[in-house]
CSV table of C-alpha atoms and ligand atoms in Angstrom, one decimal:
chain,number,residue,atom,x,y,z
A,167,MET,CA,-2.4,31.5,-8.3
A,168,ASN,CA,0.1,30.0,-5.9
A,169,ARG,CA,3.1,28.4,-7.6
A,170,TYR,CA,5.3,25.6,-6.2
A,171,ASP,CA,8.1,23.4,-7.5
A,172,VAL,CA,6.6,20.3,-5.9
A,173,ILE,CA,3.1,19.7,-4.6
A,174,VAL,CA,2.6,16.5,-2.6
A,175,ILE,CA,-1.0,15.1,-2.3
A,176,GLY,CA,-1.5,13.2,0.9
A,177,GLY,CA,-0.1,13.8,4.4
A,178,GLY,CA,0.5,10.1,5.5
A,179,PRO,CA,3.9,8.7,6.0
A,180,ALA,CA,4.7,8.6,2.3
A,181,GLY,CA,3.6,12.2,1.6
A,182,LEU,CA,5.4,13.5,4.7
A,183,ALA,CA,8.7,11.7,3.7
A,184,ALA,CA,8.3,13.0,0.1
A,185,ALA,CA,7.7,16.6,1.2
A,186,ILE,CA,10.7,16.5,3.6
A,187,SER,CA,13.1,15.1,1.0
A,188,ALA,CA,12.0,17.5,-1.7
A,189,ASP,CA,12.5,20.4,0.8
A,190,ARG,CA,15.9,19.0,1.7
A,191,ARG,CA,16.8,19.1,-2.0
A,192,GLY,CA,15.9,22.9,-2.0
A,193,ALA,CA,12.4,22.7,-3.7
A,194,GLU,CA,9.5,25.0,-2.8
A,195,VAL,CA,7.0,22.5,-1.5
A,196,LEU,CA,3.3,22.4,-0.6
A,197,LEU,CA,1.6,19.4,1.0
A,198,ILE,CA,-2.2,19.0,0.6
A,199,GLU,CA,-4.1,16.8,3.0
A,200,ARG,CA,-7.9,16.3,3.2
A,201,GLU,CA,-8.0,15.5,6.9
A,202,ALA,CA,-7.6,17.9,9.8
A,203,ARG,CA,-4.3,16.2,11.0
A,204,LEU,CA,-1.2,14.9,9.3
A,205,GLY,CA,-0.2,11.3,9.7
A,206,GLY,CA,-2.6,9.4,7.4
A,207,ILE,CA,-3.9,6.0,8.4
A,208,LEU,CA,-1.2,5.7,11.1
A,209,LYS,CA,-3.2,8.0,13.4
A,210,GLN,CA,-5.5,5.0,14.1
A,211,CYS,CA,-2.8,2.3,14.3
A,212,ILE,CA,-2.1,2.4,18.0
A,213,HIS,CA,-0.5,-1.1,18.2
A,214,ASP,CA,3.3,-1.4,18.1
A,215,GLY,CA,5.6,-2.9,15.5
A,216,PHE,CA,6.2,0.1,13.3
A,217,GLY,CA,9.8,1.4,12.6
A,218,LEU,CA,11.7,-1.8,13.3
A,219,VAL,CA,13.6,-1.5,9.9
A,220,ARG,CA,14.1,2.2,9.9
A,221,PHE,CA,14.7,3.1,13.5
A,222,GLY,CA,15.4,-0.3,15.0
A,223,GLU,CA,12.7,0.4,17.5
A,224,LYS,CA,9.1,-1.0,18.1
A,225,LEU,CA,6.9,2.1,17.8
A,226,SER,CA,3.2,2.6,17.6
A,227,GLY,CA,1.8,4.2,14.4
A,228,PRO,CA,1.3,7.6,15.9
A,229,GLU,CA,4.8,7.5,17.5
A,230,TYR,CA,6.4,6.5,14.1
A,231,VAL,CA,4.7,9.2,12.1
A,232,GLU,CA,5.2,11.9,14.8
A,233,ARG,CA,9.0,11.8,14.0
A,234,PHE,CA,8.2,12.8,10.4
A,235,ILE,CA,5.6,15.4,11.5
A,236,LYS,CA,8.2,17.0,13.8
A,237,GLU,CA,10.8,17.3,11.0
A,238,PHE,CA,8.1,18.6,8.6
A,239,ARG,CA,7.2,21.4,11.1
A,240,GLU,CA,10.8,22.2,11.9
A,241,ARG,CA,11.5,22.7,8.2
A,242,ARG,CA,8.4,25.0,8.0
A,243,ILE,CA,7.2,23.2,4.9
A,244,GLN,CA,3.9,24.7,3.8
A,245,SER,CA,0.7,22.5,4.1
A,246,SER,CA,-3.0,22.9,3.5
A,247,LEU,CA,-5.1,20.7,5.8
A,248,LEU,CA,-8.8,19.9,5.4
A,249,THR,CA,-8.2,20.5,1.7
A,250,PHE,CA,-9.4,17.9,-0.9
A,251,VAL,CA,-7.8,17.8,-4.3
A,252,THR,CA,-10.6,17.4,-6.8
A,253,ASP,CA,-8.9,17.9,-10.1
A,254,MET,CA,-5.5,18.1,-11.8
A,255,LYS,CA,-4.5,19.1,-15.3
A,256,LYS,CA,-1.2,19.0,-17.2
A,257,THR,CA,-0.2,22.4,-18.7
A,258,ASP,CA,2.9,23.6,-20.7
A,259,HIS,CA,4.6,24.7,-17.5
A,260,GLY,CA,3.7,21.7,-15.3
A,261,PHE,CA,0.3,21.1,-13.6
A,262,VAL,CA,-2.7,23.0,-12.3
A,263,LEU,CA,-4.5,21.5,-9.3
A,264,ARG,CA,-7.9,22.4,-8.1
A,265,ALA,CA,-8.7,21.8,-4.4
A,266,VAL,CA,-11.6,22.6,-2.1
A,267,ASN,CA,-11.6,23.6,1.5
A,268,ARG,CA,-13.7,25.7,3.9
A,269,SER,CA,-12.6,28.9,2.3
A,270,GLY,CA,-13.7,27.8,-1.2
A,271,VAL,CA,-12.1,26.4,-4.3
A,272,HIS,CA,-8.4,27.1,-4.9
A,273,GLU,CA,-6.0,26.6,-7.8
A,274,TYR,CA,-2.3,25.8,-7.4
A,275,GLU,CA,0.5,25.4,-9.9
A,276,ALA,CA,3.3,23.0,-9.6
A,277,LYS,CA,6.2,21.8,-11.8
A,278,ALA,CA,6.1,18.3,-10.3
A,279,LEU,CA,3.5,16.3,-8.4
A,280,VAL,CA,3.9,13.5,-5.9
A,281,LEU,CA,0.8,11.4,-5.4
A,282,ALA,CA,0.8,9.9,-1.9
A,283,THR,CA,-2.9,9.3,-1.5
A,284,GLY,CA,-2.6,5.8,0.2
A,285,CYS,CA,-5.0,3.0,-0.3
A,286,ARG,CA,-8.6,2.1,0.5
A,287,GLU,CA,-10.2,-1.1,1.7
A,288,ARG,CA,-12.2,-3.5,-0.4
A,289,THR,CA,-15.8,-3.6,0.8
A,290,ALA,CA,-18.7,-6.2,1.0
A,291,LYS,CA,-19.8,-5.3,-2.6
A,292,GLN,CA,-16.5,-6.6,-3.9
A,293,VAL,CA,-16.8,-10.0,-2.2
A,294,GLN,CA,-20.3,-11.0,-3.2
A,295,ILE,CA,-22.1,-11.9,0.1
A,296,HIS,CA,-25.8,-12.7,-0.2
A,297,GLY,CA,-28.5,-11.6,2.2
A,298,THR,CA,-30.0,-8.5,3.8
A,299,ARG,CA,-28.2,-5.3,4.5
A,300,PRO,CA,-28.2,-5.0,8.3
A,301,ALA,CA,-26.0,-2.8,10.4
A,302,GLY,CA,-22.9,-4.6,11.8
A,303,VAL,CA,-21.0,-5.3,8.5
A,304,LEU,CA,-18.0,-3.1,8.4
A,305,THR,CA,-14.4,-3.0,7.2
A,306,ALA,CA,-11.5,-3.7,9.6
A,307,GLY,CA,-10.3,-0.1,9.1
A,308,THR,CA,-13.7,1.3,10.1
A,309,ALA,CA,-13.7,-0.9,13.2
A,310,GLN,CA,-10.2,0.3,13.9
A,311,HIS,CA,-11.3,3.9,13.6
A,312,PHE,CA,-14.3,3.4,16.0
A,313,VAL,CA,-12.2,1.6,18.7
A,314,ASN,CA,-8.9,3.5,18.5
A,315,LEU,CA,-10.0,7.0,17.6
A,316,GLN,CA,-13.6,7.3,18.8
A,317,GLY,CA,-13.4,5.0,21.8
A,318,LYS,CA,-16.6,3.1,20.7
A,319,MET,CA,-17.1,-0.6,20.5
A,320,PRO,CA,-18.6,-1.7,17.2
A,321,ALA,CA,-18.9,-5.5,18.1
A,322,ARG,CA,-19.7,-7.9,21.0
A,323,LYS,CA,-19.6,-11.2,19.1
A,324,CYS,CA,-18.0,-11.1,15.7
A,325,VAL,CA,-16.7,-13.0,12.7
A,326,ILE,CA,-13.8,-11.7,10.6
A,327,LEU,CA,-13.7,-12.4,6.9
A,328,GLY,CA,-10.3,-12.3,5.4
A,329,SER,CA,-6.9,-12.8,7.0
A,330,GLY,CA,-5.4,-9.4,5.9
A,331,ASP,CA,-3.2,-7.7,8.4
A,332,ILE,CA,-5.7,-5.1,9.5
A,333,GLY,CA,-8.3,-7.9,10.3
A,334,LEU,CA,-5.7,-9.8,12.3
A,335,ILE,CA,-4.8,-6.7,14.3
A,336,MET,CA,-8.5,-6.0,14.9
A,337,ALA,CA,-9.1,-9.6,16.0
A,338,ARG,CA,-6.6,-9.0,18.9
A,339,ARG,CA,-7.8,-5.4,19.5
A,340,LEU,CA,-11.5,-6.4,19.8
A,341,THR,CA,-10.6,-9.3,22.1
A,342,LEU,CA,-8.6,-7.0,24.4
A,343,GLU,CA,-11.6,-4.7,24.5
A,344,GLY,CA,-13.9,-7.5,25.6
A,345,ALA,CA,-15.5,-8.7,22.4
A,346,GLU,CA,-15.7,-12.4,21.5
A,347,VAL,CA,-14.0,-13.1,18.1
A,348,LEU,CA,-15.4,-16.4,16.9
A,349,GLY,CA,-12.9,-16.9,14.1
A,350,VAL,CA,-11.1,-15.6,11.0
A,351,TYR,CA,-12.4,-17.1,7.7
A,352,GLU,CA,-10.0,-17.0,4.8
A,353,VAL,CA,-11.0,-18.2,1.3
A,354,LYS,CA,-7.4,-19.0,0.2
A,355,PRO,CA,-5.5,-22.0,1.5
A,356,THR,CA,-2.8,-19.8,2.9
A,357,PRO,CA,-3.1,-16.7,5.1
A,358,SER,CA,-3.0,-13.2,3.6
A,359,GLY,CA,-1.4,-11.4,6.5
A,360,LEU,CA,2.2,-11.5,7.9
A,361,THR,CA,3.2,-14.6,9.9
A,362,ARG,CA,4.1,-12.4,12.8
A,363,ASN,CA,0.5,-11.1,12.9
A,364,ILE,CA,-0.9,-14.7,12.7
A,365,VAL,CA,1.2,-15.6,15.7
A,366,GLN,CA,0.8,-12.5,17.8
A,367,CYS,CA,-2.8,-11.6,17.0
A,368,LEU,CA,-4.5,-15.0,16.6
A,369,ASP,CA,-2.4,-17.8,18.1
A,370,ASP,CA,-1.6,-15.9,21.3
A,371,TYR,CA,-5.3,-15.2,21.8
A,372,LYS,CA,-6.5,-18.7,20.7
A,373,ILE,CA,-8.6,-17.2,17.9
A,374,PRO,CA,-9.2,-19.9,15.3
A,375,LEU,CA,-8.2,-19.3,11.6
A,376,TYR,CA,-10.3,-21.3,9.1
A,377,LEU,CA,-8.4,-21.5,5.8
A,378,SER,CA,-10.3,-22.3,2.6
A,379,HIS,CA,-13.5,-21.0,4.1
A,380,THR,CA,-15.7,-18.0,3.3
A,381,VAL,CA,-18.8,-16.2,4.4
A,382,THR,CA,-21.7,-16.9,2.0
A,383,ARG,CA,-24.6,-15.1,3.5
A,384,VAL,CA,-25.6,-12.6,6.2
A,385,PHE,CA,-28.8,-12.6,8.3
A,386,GLY,CA,-30.6,-9.9,10.2
A,387,GLU,CA,-33.0,-7.0,9.5
A,388,GLN,CA,-31.9,-3.9,11.6
A,389,ARG,CA,-28.7,-5.5,13.0
A,390,LEU,CA,-26.7,-8.6,11.9
A,391,THR,CA,-27.8,-11.7,13.8
A,392,ALA,CA,-25.8,-14.4,12.1
A,393,VAL,CA,-23.6,-15.3,9.1
A,394,GLU,CA,-23.4,-18.4,7.0
A,395,VAL,CA,-19.9,-19.8,6.5
A,396,ALA,CA,-18.8,-22.7,4.2
A,397,GLU,CA,-15.7,-24.5,3.1
A,398,VAL,CA,-14.5,-23.8,-0.5
A,399,ASP,CA,-13.2,-26.2,-3.1
A,400,GLU,CA,-10.0,-25.7,-5.1
A,401,GLN,CA,-11.8,-23.2,-7.4
A,402,MET,CA,-12.8,-21.3,-4.3
A,403,GLN,CA,-16.5,-22.2,-4.8
A,404,PRO,CA,-18.4,-22.8,-1.5
A,405,ILE,CA,-19.2,-26.5,-0.8
A,406,LYS,CA,-22.9,-26.6,0.0
A,407,SER,CA,-22.8,-29.6,2.4
A,408,THR,CA,-20.3,-27.7,4.7
A,409,ARG,CA,-22.6,-24.6,5.2
A,410,LYS,CA,-22.9,-23.6,8.8
A,411,ARG,CA,-24.8,-20.7,10.5
A,412,ILE,CA,-22.9,-18.8,13.2
A,413,ALA,CA,-24.8,-16.4,15.5
A,414,CYS,CA,-22.9,-13.0,15.8
A,415,ASP,CA,-23.7,-9.3,15.8
A,416,THR,CA,-20.8,-8.1,13.6
A,417,LEU,CA,-19.0,-9.2,10.4
A,418,ILE,CA,-15.6,-7.5,9.9
A,419,LEU,CA,-14.2,-7.5,6.4
A,420,SER,CA,-10.5,-7.6,5.9
A,421,VAL,CA,-10.5,-8.6,2.3
A,422,GLY,CA,-7.7,-6.5,0.8
A,423,LEU,CA,-6.5,-3.0,0.1
A,424,ILE,CA,-6.5,-1.1,-3.3
A,425,PRO,CA,-4.1,1.8,-4.1
A,426,GLU,CA,-6.1,5.0,-4.3
A,427,ASN,CA,-5.5,6.4,-7.7
A,428,GLU,CA,-8.6,8.3,-8.8
A,429,MET,CA,-6.5,11.5,-9.1
A,430,ALA,CA,-3.7,9.8,-11.0
A,431,GLU,CA,-6.3,8.4,-13.5
A,432,LYS,CA,-7.5,12.0,-14.1
A,433,LEU,CA,-4.1,12.8,-15.3
A,434,GLY,CA,-4.0,9.8,-17.6
A,435,VAL,CA,-1.4,7.9,-15.5
A,436,ARG,CA,-1.3,4.2,-16.6
A,437,LEU,CA,-1.9,1.8,-13.8
A,438,ASP,CA,-0.3,-1.7,-13.5
A,439,THR,CA,-3.0,-4.4,-13.5
A,440,LYS,CA,-0.9,-6.3,-10.9
A,441,THR,CA,-0.3,-3.6,-8.3
A,442,LYS,CA,-3.3,-1.4,-9.2
A,443,GLY,CA,-0.8,1.5,-8.7
A,444,PRO,CA,0.9,3.6,-11.4
A,445,VAL,CA,3.6,2.1,-13.7
A,446,CYS,CA,6.7,3.9,-12.7
A,447,ASN,CA,10.5,4.0,-13.3
A,448,HIS,CA,13.1,3.6,-10.6
A,449,ARG,CA,12.9,7.3,-9.8
A,450,PHE,CA,9.2,6.7,-9.1
A,451,MET,CA,8.1,8.8,-12.1
A,452,THR,CA,4.9,7.6,-13.7
A,453,GLU,CA,4.4,7.5,-17.4
A,454,VAL,CA,3.1,11.1,-17.2
A,455,GLU,CA,6.2,13.2,-17.1
A,456,GLY,CA,6.5,15.1,-13.8
A,457,VAL,CA,4.0,12.9,-11.9
A,458,PHE,CA,5.6,10.8,-9.2
A,459,SER,CA,3.9,8.1,-7.0
A,460,CYS,CA,4.9,6.6,-3.6
A,461,GLY,CA,3.7,4.6,-0.6
A,462,ASN,CA,0.5,2.7,-0.7
A,463,ALA,CA,-0.8,4.6,-3.7
A,464,LEU,CA,2.0,3.0,-5.7
A,465,HIS,CA,1.6,-0.6,-4.3
A,466,VAL,CA,0.3,-2.0,-1.1
A,467,ASN,CA,3.2,-2.3,1.3
A,468,ASP,CA,3.2,-4.4,4.5
A,469,LEU,CA,5.7,-2.4,6.4
A,470,VAL,CA,5.5,1.4,6.8
A,471,ASP,CA,9.3,1.6,6.8
A,472,TYR,CA,9.3,1.0,3.0
A,473,VAL,CA,6.4,3.4,2.5
A,474,SER,CA,8.6,6.1,4.0
A,475,GLU,CA,11.5,5.0,1.8
A,476,SER,CA,9.6,5.3,-1.4
A,477,GLY,CA,8.2,8.7,-0.2
A,478,GLU,CA,11.8,9.9,0.4
A,479,LEU,CA,13.1,8.7,-3.0
A,480,SER,CA,10.1,10.1,-4.9
A,481,GLY,CA,10.4,13.5,-3.2
A,482,THR,CA,14.0,13.8,-4.1
A,483,ALA,CA,13.4,12.8,-7.7
A,484,ALA,CA,10.4,15.2,-8.0
A,485,ALA,CA,12.6,18.1,-6.7
A,486,GLU,CA,15.4,17.2,-9.1
A,487,TYR,CA,12.9,17.0,-12.0
A,488,ALA,CA,11.4,20.5,-11.1
A,489,GLU,CA,14.9,21.9,-11.1
A,490,LYS,CA,15.9,20.7,-14.6
A,491,MET,CA,12.4,20.4,-16.0
A,492,GLY,CA,12.3,19.2,-19.6
A,493,SER,CA,16.1,19.3,-20.1
A,494,THR,CA,16.6,15.5,-20.1
A,495,LYS,CA,15.1,13.3,-22.7
A,496,ARG,CA,13.2,10.3,-21.3
A,497,ARG,CA,14.9,7.0,-22.0
A,498,GLU,CA,13.4,3.9,-20.3
A,499,VAL,CA,13.6,0.1,-20.5
A,500,SER,CA,10.7,-2.0,-19.2
A,501,LEU,CA,11.2,-4.9,-16.8
A,502,ASN,CA,9.1,-7.9,-17.9
A,503,THR,CA,7.9,-10.3,-15.3
A,504,ASP,CA,6.3,-13.8,-15.7
A,505,ALA,CA,3.7,-15.6,-13.6
A,506,SER,CA,6.2,-16.4,-10.9
A,507,LEU,CA,6.0,-12.9,-9.6
A,508,GLN,CA,2.9,-11.4,-8.1
A,509,TYR,CA,4.4,-8.0,-9.0
A,510,LEU,CA,7.6,-6.0,-9.3
A,511,VAL,CA,8.1,-2.3,-8.6
A,512,PRO,CA,9.5,-0.3,-10.4
A,513,GLN,CA,8.3,-1.6,-13.7
A,514,LYS,CA,10.9,0.4,-15.7
A,515,LEU,CA,14.5,1.6,-15.4
A,516,ALA,CA,15.3,5.2,-16.5
A,517,LEU,CA,18.5,5.0,-18.6
A,518,SER,CA,19.0,8.8,-18.3
A,519,GLU,CA,19.2,8.6,-14.5
A,520,GLY,CA,21.8,6.9,-12.2
A,521,LEU,CA,21.4,3.1,-12.1
A,522,ASP,CA,24.0,2.5,-9.3
A,523,LYS,CA,21.3,2.2,-6.5
A,524,VAL,CA,18.0,0.8,-7.7
A,525,ILE,CA,15.5,-0.4,-5.1
A,526,PHE,CA,13.1,-3.1,-6.1
A,527,TYR,CA,10.0,-4.3,-4.2
A,528,PHE,CA,8.5,-7.6,-5.2
A,529,ARG,CA,6.2,-10.4,-4.1
A,530,SER,CA,6.4,-14.0,-5.1
A,531,ARG,CA,3.1,-15.5,-6.5
A,532,GLU,CA,3.6,-18.8,-4.7
A,533,VAL,CA,4.8,-19.9,-1.3
A,534,LEU,CA,8.3,-21.2,-1.9
A,535,LYS,CA,10.7,-22.8,0.6
A,536,GLN,CA,13.5,-21.9,-1.8
A,537,GLY,CA,13.5,-19.7,-4.9
A,538,THR,CA,16.0,-17.8,-7.0
A,539,LEU,CA,15.2,-14.3,-8.3
A,540,VAL,CA,16.9,-14.0,-11.7
A,541,PHE,CA,17.4,-10.9,-13.9
A,542,LEU,CA,18.1,-11.6,-17.6
A,543,VAL,CA,19.1,-9.0,-20.2
A,544,ASP,CA,18.5,-10.1,-23.8
A,545,GLY,CA,18.2,-13.6,-22.5
A,546,LYS,CA,21.5,-13.6,-20.6
A,547,GLU,CA,21.6,-13.9,-16.8
A,548,VAL,CA,23.0,-10.7,-15.3
A,549,PHE,CA,22.0,-11.2,-11.6
A,550,HIS,CA,20.5,-13.9,-9.4
A,551,ARG,CA,19.8,-14.2,-5.7
A,552,LYS,CA,18.6,-17.1,-3.7
A,553,TYR,CA,15.7,-16.7,-1.2
A,554,ARG,CA,14.3,-18.9,1.5
A,555,ASN,CA,10.6,-18.9,2.5
A,556,LEU,CA,9.1,-16.6,-0.2
A,557,LYS,CA,5.5,-15.9,0.6
A,558,PRO,CA,3.0,-13.7,-1.3
A,559,PRO,CA,2.0,-11.7,1.9
A,560,GLU,CA,5.6,-10.8,2.6
A,561,MET,CA,7.1,-8.2,0.3
A,562,GLU,CA,10.8,-8.4,-0.5
A,563,ARG,CA,13.1,-5.5,-1.0
A,564,LEU,CA,16.2,-5.7,-3.1
A,565,GLU,CA,18.8,-3.0,-3.6
A,566,LEU,CA,20.8,-3.5,-6.9
A,567,ASN,CA,23.6,-1.7,-8.8
A,568,CYS,CA,22.3,-2.1,-12.4
A,569,THR,CA,25.2,-0.2,-14.1
A,570,SER,CA,26.9,-3.4,-15.0
A,571,PHE,CA,23.8,-4.7,-16.9
A,572,GLY,CA,25.0,-3.0,-20.0
A,573,LEU,CA,21.6,-1.6,-20.9
A,574,SER,CA,20.7,0.2,-24.1
A,575,ASP,CA,17.3,1.6,-25.4
A,576,ALA,CA,16.8,-1.7,-27.2
A,577,SER,CA,17.5,-4.0,-24.3
A,578,ARG,CA,15.0,-6.5,-23.0
A,579,ILE,CA,15.0,-7.2,-19.3
A,580,ASP,CA,13.2,-10.3,-17.9
A,581,VAL,CA,12.7,-10.9,-14.2
A,582,GLN,CA,11.5,-14.3,-12.8
A,583,ILE,CA,11.6,-16.5,-9.7
A,584,LYS,CA,12.9,-20.0,-10.4
A,585,LYS,CA,11.8,-22.8,-8.2
A,586,GLU,CA,14.3,-25.1,-6.7
A,587,GLY,CA,13.8,-27.8,-9.3
A,588,ASP,CA,13.8,-25.4,-12.3
A,589,ILE,CA,17.5,-24.3,-11.9
B,290,FAD,C1,-7.5,1.0,7.5
B,290,FAD,C2,-6.1,0.7,7.4
B,290,FAD,C3,-5.4,0.3,8.5
B,290,FAD,C4,-4.0,0.0,8.4
B,290,FAD,N1,-3.4,-0.5,9.5
B,290,FAD,C5,-2.1,-0.8,9.4
B,290,FAD,C6,-1.4,-1.3,10.5
B,290,FAD,O1,-2.0,-1.6,11.5
B,290,FAD,N2,-0.1,-1.6,10.4
B,290,FAD,C7,0.6,-1.4,9.2
B,290,FAD,O2,1.8,-1.6,9.2
B,290,FAD,N3,0.0,-0.9,8.2
B,290,FAD,C8,-1.3,-0.6,8.2
B,290,FAD,N4,-2.0,-0.1,7.2
B,290,FAD,C9,-1.2,0.1,6.0
B,290,FAD,C10,-0.8,1.6,6.0
B,290,FAD,O3,-1.7,2.2,5.1
B,290,FAD,C11,0.6,1.9,5.6
B,290,FAD,O4,1.5,1.3,6.4
B,290,FAD,C12,0.9,3.4,5.5
B,290,FAD,O5,0.2,4.1,6.4
B,290,FAD,C13,0.7,4.0,4.1
B,290,FAD,O6,1.1,5.3,4.1
B,290,FAD,P1,0.7,6.2,2.9
B,290,FAD,O7,1.2,7.6,3.2
B,290,FAD,O8,1.0,5.6,1.6
B,290,FAD,O9,-0.9,6.3,3.0
B,290,FAD,P2,-1.9,6.8,4.1
B,290,FAD,O10,-1.4,6.7,5.5
B,290,FAD,O11,-3.2,6.2,3.8
B,290,FAD,O12,-2.0,8.4,3.8
B,290,FAD,C14,-2.7,8.9,2.6
B,290,FAD,C15,-3.2,10.3,2.9
B,290,FAD,O13,-3.6,10.9,1.7
B,290,FAD,C16,-4.8,11.7,1.9
B,290,FAD,N5,-5.5,11.8,0.7
B,290,FAD,C17,-6.0,10.9,-0.2
B,290,FAD,N6,-6.6,11.4,-1.2
B,290,FAD,C18,-6.5,12.8,-1.1
B,290,FAD,C19,-7.0,13.9,-1.8
B,290,FAD,N7,-7.7,13.7,-3.0
B,290,FAD,N8,-6.8,15.2,-1.4
B,290,FAD,C20,-6.1,15.3,-0.2
B,290,FAD,N9,-5.6,14.3,0.5
B,290,FAD,C21,-5.8,13.1,0.1
B,290,FAD,C22,-5.5,10.8,3.0
B,290,FAD,O14,-6.4,11.6,3.8
B,290,FAD,C23,-4.4,10.3,3.8
B,290,FAD,O15,-4.1,11.1,5.0
B,290,FAD,C24,-3.3,0.2,7.2
B,290,FAD,C25,-4.0,0.7,6.1
B,290,FAD,C26,-5.4,0.9,6.1
B,290,FAD,C27,-6.1,1.4,4.9
């Protein structure tokens, strides 16, 4: 059996960054990827806007990820492509992984694992649309794959359900390729995607956005011929009197992403009900000792720059763990959040690790013109920062020195966002 210090599962931007940083830290690394090429989902994201934070440049997805692939190759890090990890087990010495590829089933041993398996799209089944099952109902990611990688047009006249970023980007892409995009229908009263994508992908192309609207029914036998749309009330229930039939040949779904954690669940990793990714500490270690998580498998990011950042940090932490395996006792304190936060990552601080540079990622639950993020230890405020224009679709990043928090094993940490009037 082949033995490694760190095995990274997933060769997207998170996995590549994790493998590079673990290698930099001196670990023997293997990266396993189920597809034929490295790069993850960025291979099909040919629009620009990637890398503004990290490189100060506007790159396309392939250009961004190529910088990491180049370094990965220069470092001669081992990889196994077209290899699908199907099972993982914890042992006394670490983990045994089973993976399948064209040459058969293989087993690998590792002291630490980094799960960088990305996310998947929600489908029609998860949004309850009535009607027949004609061709022409597809997710925005599938449409992106057809247009950008296969050079095929999946739509002539389409409706987009959901204002997630991939749907917005595909509204522009399909328009540029000659399709008629009749509108984007969003069930919530506010858009799900980034403001910059609303402006650059819809407003600039005069594509209408219908908030508080949804698709209730599809029509067509072989191929989609029309959809029924309706306005929704405050409980998000369709209002019958507003139902309208729209002729179209394609319905594109952009109704959210879910972290892919089937493998993590096999290992007994606990998932956060808010992020749908693993509960982890500030070194990105999950509740299963030696298993690390990063990128979109951990929580759905809106900027790839932060995906790479979490990959890098988790790779370094995994390499350090493999080096001193089992020699440090785990001591952690949970961060408790209230309903003002949609989520906060990490969910725990590891007291046995350095707390001088902790990176938090969070989203506000509500749109707030002004809000103050507050950290309380045993009821006493230890940190606050004011924010302007907090919005659920826009993730915030905060770097904090937590050494002055005076934490002990018995501490209780609460994190909340206070609205202007609450302070
Ligand atoms: C369809 C789609 C389109 C997107 N478009 C954009 C966009 O236009 N702009 C943007 O900023 N963000 C976009 N995103 C968000 C994007 O996912 C992130 O910015 C970033 O690519 C996430 O990186 P990652 O490495 O965490 O995941 P990914 O890039 O998804 O990489 C995960 C990798 O893990 C591999 N993998 C998973 N399970 C296994 C297994 N069991 N065995 C082996 N390998 C496995 C997958 O094949 C994949 O290569 C998109 C996401 C999706 C799903």
